[in-house]
PDB file of C-alpha atoms in Angstrom:
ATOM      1  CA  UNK A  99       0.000   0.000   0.000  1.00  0.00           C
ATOM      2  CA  UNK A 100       1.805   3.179  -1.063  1.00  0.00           C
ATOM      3  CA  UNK A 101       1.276   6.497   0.431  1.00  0.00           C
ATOM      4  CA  UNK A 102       0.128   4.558   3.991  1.00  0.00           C
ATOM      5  CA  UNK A 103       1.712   5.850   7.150  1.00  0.00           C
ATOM      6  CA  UNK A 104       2.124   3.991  10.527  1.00  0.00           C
ATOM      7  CA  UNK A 105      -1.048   3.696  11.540  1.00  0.00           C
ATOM      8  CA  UNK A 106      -2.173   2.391   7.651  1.00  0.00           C
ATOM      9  CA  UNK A 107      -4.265   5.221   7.132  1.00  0.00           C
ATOM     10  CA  UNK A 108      -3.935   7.693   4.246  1.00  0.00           C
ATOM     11  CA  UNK A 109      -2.983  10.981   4.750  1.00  0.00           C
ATOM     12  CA  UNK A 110      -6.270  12.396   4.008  1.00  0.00           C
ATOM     13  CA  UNK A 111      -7.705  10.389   6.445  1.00  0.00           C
ATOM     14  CA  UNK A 112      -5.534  11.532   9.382  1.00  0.00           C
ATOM     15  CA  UNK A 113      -6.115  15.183   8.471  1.00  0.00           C
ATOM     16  CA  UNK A 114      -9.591  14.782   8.425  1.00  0.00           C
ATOM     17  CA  UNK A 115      -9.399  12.781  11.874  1.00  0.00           C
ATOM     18  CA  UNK A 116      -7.288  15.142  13.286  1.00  0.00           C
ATOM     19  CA  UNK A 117      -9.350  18.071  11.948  1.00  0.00           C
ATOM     20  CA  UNK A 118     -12.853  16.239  13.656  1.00  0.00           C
ATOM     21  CA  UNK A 119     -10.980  16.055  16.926  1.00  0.00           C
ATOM     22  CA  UNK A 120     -10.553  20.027  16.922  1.00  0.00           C
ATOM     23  CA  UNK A 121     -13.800  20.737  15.905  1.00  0.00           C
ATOM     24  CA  UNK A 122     -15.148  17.988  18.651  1.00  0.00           C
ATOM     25  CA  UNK A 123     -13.089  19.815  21.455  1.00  0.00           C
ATOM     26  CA  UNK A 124     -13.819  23.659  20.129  1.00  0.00           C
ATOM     27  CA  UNK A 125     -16.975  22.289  20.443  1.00  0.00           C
ATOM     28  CA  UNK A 126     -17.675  21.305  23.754  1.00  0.00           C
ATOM     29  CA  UNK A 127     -15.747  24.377  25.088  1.00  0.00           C
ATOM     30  CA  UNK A 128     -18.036  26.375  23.564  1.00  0.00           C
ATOM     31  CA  UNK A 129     -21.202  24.371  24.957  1.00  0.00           C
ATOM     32  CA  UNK A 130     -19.360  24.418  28.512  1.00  0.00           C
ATOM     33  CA  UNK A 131     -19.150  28.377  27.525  1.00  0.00           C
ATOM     34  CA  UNK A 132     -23.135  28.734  27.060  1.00  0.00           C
ATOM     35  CA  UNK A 133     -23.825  26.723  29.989  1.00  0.00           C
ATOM     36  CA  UNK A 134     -21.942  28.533  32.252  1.00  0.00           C
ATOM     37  CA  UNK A 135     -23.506  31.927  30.599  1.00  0.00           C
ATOM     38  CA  UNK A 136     -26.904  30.666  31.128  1.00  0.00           C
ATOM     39  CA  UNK A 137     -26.390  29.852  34.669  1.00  0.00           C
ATOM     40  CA  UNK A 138     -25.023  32.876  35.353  1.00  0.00           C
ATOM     41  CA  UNK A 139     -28.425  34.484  34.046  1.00  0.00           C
ATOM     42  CA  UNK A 140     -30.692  32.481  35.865  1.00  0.00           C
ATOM     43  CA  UNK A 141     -31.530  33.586  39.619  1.00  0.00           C
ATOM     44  CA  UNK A 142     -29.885  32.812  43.097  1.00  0.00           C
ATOM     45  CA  UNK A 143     -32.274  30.301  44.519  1.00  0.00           C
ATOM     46  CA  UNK A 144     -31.655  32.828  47.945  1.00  0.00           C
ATOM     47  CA  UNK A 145     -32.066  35.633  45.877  1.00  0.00           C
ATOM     48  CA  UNK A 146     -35.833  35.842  46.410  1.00  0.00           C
ATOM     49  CA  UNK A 147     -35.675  34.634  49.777  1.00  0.00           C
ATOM     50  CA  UNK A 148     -33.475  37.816  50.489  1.00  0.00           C
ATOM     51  CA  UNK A 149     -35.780  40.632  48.742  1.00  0.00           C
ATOM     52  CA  UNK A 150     -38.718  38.943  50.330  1.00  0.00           C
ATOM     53  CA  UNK A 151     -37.287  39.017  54.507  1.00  0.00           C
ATOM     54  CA  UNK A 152     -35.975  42.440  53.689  1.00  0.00           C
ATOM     55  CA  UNK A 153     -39.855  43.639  52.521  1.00  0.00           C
ATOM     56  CA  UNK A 154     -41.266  41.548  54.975  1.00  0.00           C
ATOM     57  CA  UNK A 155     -38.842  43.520  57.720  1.00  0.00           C
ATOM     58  CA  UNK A 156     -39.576  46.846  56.379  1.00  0.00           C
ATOM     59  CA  UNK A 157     -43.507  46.203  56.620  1.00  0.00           C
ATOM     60  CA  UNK A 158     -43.115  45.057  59.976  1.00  0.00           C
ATOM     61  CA  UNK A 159     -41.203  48.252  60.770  1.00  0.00           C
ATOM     62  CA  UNK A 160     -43.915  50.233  59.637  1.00  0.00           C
ATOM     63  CA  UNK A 161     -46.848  48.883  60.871  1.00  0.00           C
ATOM     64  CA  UNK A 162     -45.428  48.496  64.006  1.00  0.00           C
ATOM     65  CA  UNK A 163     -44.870  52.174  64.389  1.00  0.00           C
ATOM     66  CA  UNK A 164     -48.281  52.320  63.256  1.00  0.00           C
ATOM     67  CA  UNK A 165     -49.817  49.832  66.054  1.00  0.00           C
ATOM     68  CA  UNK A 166     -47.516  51.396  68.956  1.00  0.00           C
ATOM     69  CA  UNK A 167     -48.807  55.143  67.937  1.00  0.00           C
ATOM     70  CA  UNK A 168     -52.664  53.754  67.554  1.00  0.00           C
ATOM     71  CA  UNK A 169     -52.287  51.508  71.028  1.00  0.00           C
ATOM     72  CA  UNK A 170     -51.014  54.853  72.978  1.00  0.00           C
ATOM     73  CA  UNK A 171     -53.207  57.002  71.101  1.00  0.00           C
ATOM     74  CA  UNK A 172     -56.785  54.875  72.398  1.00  0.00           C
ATOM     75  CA  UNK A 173     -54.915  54.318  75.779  1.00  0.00           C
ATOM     76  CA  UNK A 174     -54.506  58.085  76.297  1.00  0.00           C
ATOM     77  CA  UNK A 175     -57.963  58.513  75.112  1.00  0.00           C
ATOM     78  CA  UNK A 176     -59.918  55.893  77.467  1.00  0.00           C
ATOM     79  CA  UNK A 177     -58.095  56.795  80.811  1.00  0.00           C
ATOM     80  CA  UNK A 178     -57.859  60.434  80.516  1.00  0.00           C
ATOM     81  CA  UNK A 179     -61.106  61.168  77.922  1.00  0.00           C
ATOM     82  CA  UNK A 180     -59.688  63.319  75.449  1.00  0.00           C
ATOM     83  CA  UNK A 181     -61.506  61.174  72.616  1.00  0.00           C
ATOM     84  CA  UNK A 182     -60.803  61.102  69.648  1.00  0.00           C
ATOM     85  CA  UNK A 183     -58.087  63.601  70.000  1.00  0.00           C
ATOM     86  CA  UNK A 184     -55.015  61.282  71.425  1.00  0.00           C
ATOM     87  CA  UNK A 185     -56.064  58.779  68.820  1.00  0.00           C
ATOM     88  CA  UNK A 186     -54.830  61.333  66.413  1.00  0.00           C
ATOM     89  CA  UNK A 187     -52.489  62.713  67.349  1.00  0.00           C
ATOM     90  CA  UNK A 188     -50.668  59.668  68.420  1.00  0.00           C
ATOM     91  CA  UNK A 189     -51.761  57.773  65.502  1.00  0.00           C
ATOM     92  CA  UNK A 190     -49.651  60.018  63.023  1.00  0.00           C
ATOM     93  CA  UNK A 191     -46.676  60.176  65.157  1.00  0.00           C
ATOM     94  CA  UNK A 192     -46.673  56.510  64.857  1.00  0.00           C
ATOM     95  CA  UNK A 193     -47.208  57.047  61.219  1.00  0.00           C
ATOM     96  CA  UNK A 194     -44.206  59.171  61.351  1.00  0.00           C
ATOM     97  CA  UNK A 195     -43.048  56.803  63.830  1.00  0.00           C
ATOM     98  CA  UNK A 196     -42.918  54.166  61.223  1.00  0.00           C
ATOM     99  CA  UNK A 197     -42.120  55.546  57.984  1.00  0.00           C
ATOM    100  CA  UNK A 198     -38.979  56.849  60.060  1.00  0.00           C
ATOM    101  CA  UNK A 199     -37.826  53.456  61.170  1.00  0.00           C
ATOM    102  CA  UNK A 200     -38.205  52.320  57.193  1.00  0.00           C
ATOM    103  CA  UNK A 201     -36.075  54.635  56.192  1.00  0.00           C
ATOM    104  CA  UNK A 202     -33.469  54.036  58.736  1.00  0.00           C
ATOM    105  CA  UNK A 203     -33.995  49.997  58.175  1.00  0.00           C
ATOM    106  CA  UNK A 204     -33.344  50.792  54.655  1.00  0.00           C
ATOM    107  CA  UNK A 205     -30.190  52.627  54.675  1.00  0.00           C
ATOM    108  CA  UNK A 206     -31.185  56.383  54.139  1.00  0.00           C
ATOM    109  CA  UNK A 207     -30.991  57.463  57.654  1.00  0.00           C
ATOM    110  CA  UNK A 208     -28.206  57.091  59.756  1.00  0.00           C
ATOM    111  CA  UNK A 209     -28.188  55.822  63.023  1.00  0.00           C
ATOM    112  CA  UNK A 210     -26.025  57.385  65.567  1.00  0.00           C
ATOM    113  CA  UNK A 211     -23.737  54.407  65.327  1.00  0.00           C
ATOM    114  CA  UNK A 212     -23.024  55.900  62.052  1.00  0.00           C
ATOM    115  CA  UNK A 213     -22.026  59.203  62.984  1.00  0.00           C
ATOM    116  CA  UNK A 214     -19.369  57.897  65.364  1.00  0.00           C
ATOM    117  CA  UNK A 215     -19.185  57.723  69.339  1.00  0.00           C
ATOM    118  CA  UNK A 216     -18.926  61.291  69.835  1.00  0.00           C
ATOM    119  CA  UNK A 217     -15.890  61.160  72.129  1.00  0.00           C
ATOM    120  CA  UNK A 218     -16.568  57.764  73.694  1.00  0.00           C
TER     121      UNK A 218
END
């Protein structure tokens, strides 16, 4: 057989071999490429669980204010009868109350933790 190498194949037939075994491994880098590009796309599974503790922490912070300012509020009002005007008042300052404590939960406010000890 003339033209055969060492392995008996023809020349041809190497190149093409050898060109199949780049194209197999460009390939698969490529499909390793896309997987790991879709993955990066799809969400953290803790993600969602993260944006929904923070909401659920800011709510609470609110309507807590809320409750605390309404509670005082009708307290004031039943043992020393200033109906409805304790209710009221109190009410918004726990409004105030409340929207102030979102804010500061949130990271627009800061504390006084943030401003330093002050000389402690």
């Amino acid at each position: 057989m003339s033209g055969n190498g060492e392995d008996g194949r023809q020349p041809e037939d190497r190149d093409l071999a050898k060109r199949l075994d780049d194209l197999g491994r460009r390939l698969s880098a490529k499909e390793k490429e896309a997987l790991a590009a879709r993955k990066a796309q799809e969400p953290r599974p803790g993600g969602d669980a993260t944006a929904m503790s923070n909401a659920l922490r800011l709510s609470g912070e609110f309507i807590a204010g809320v409750v605390a300012g309404a509670g005082i509020g009708w307290a004031i009002d039943t043992y020393l009868g200033l109906s409805p005007w304790g209710l009221i008042v109190f009410l918004l300052l726990g409004f105030l109350t409340g929207v102030w404590n979102v804010l500061r939960a949130a990271g627009y406010l800061k504390t006084p933790r943030d401003h330093g000890s002050g000389g402690r």
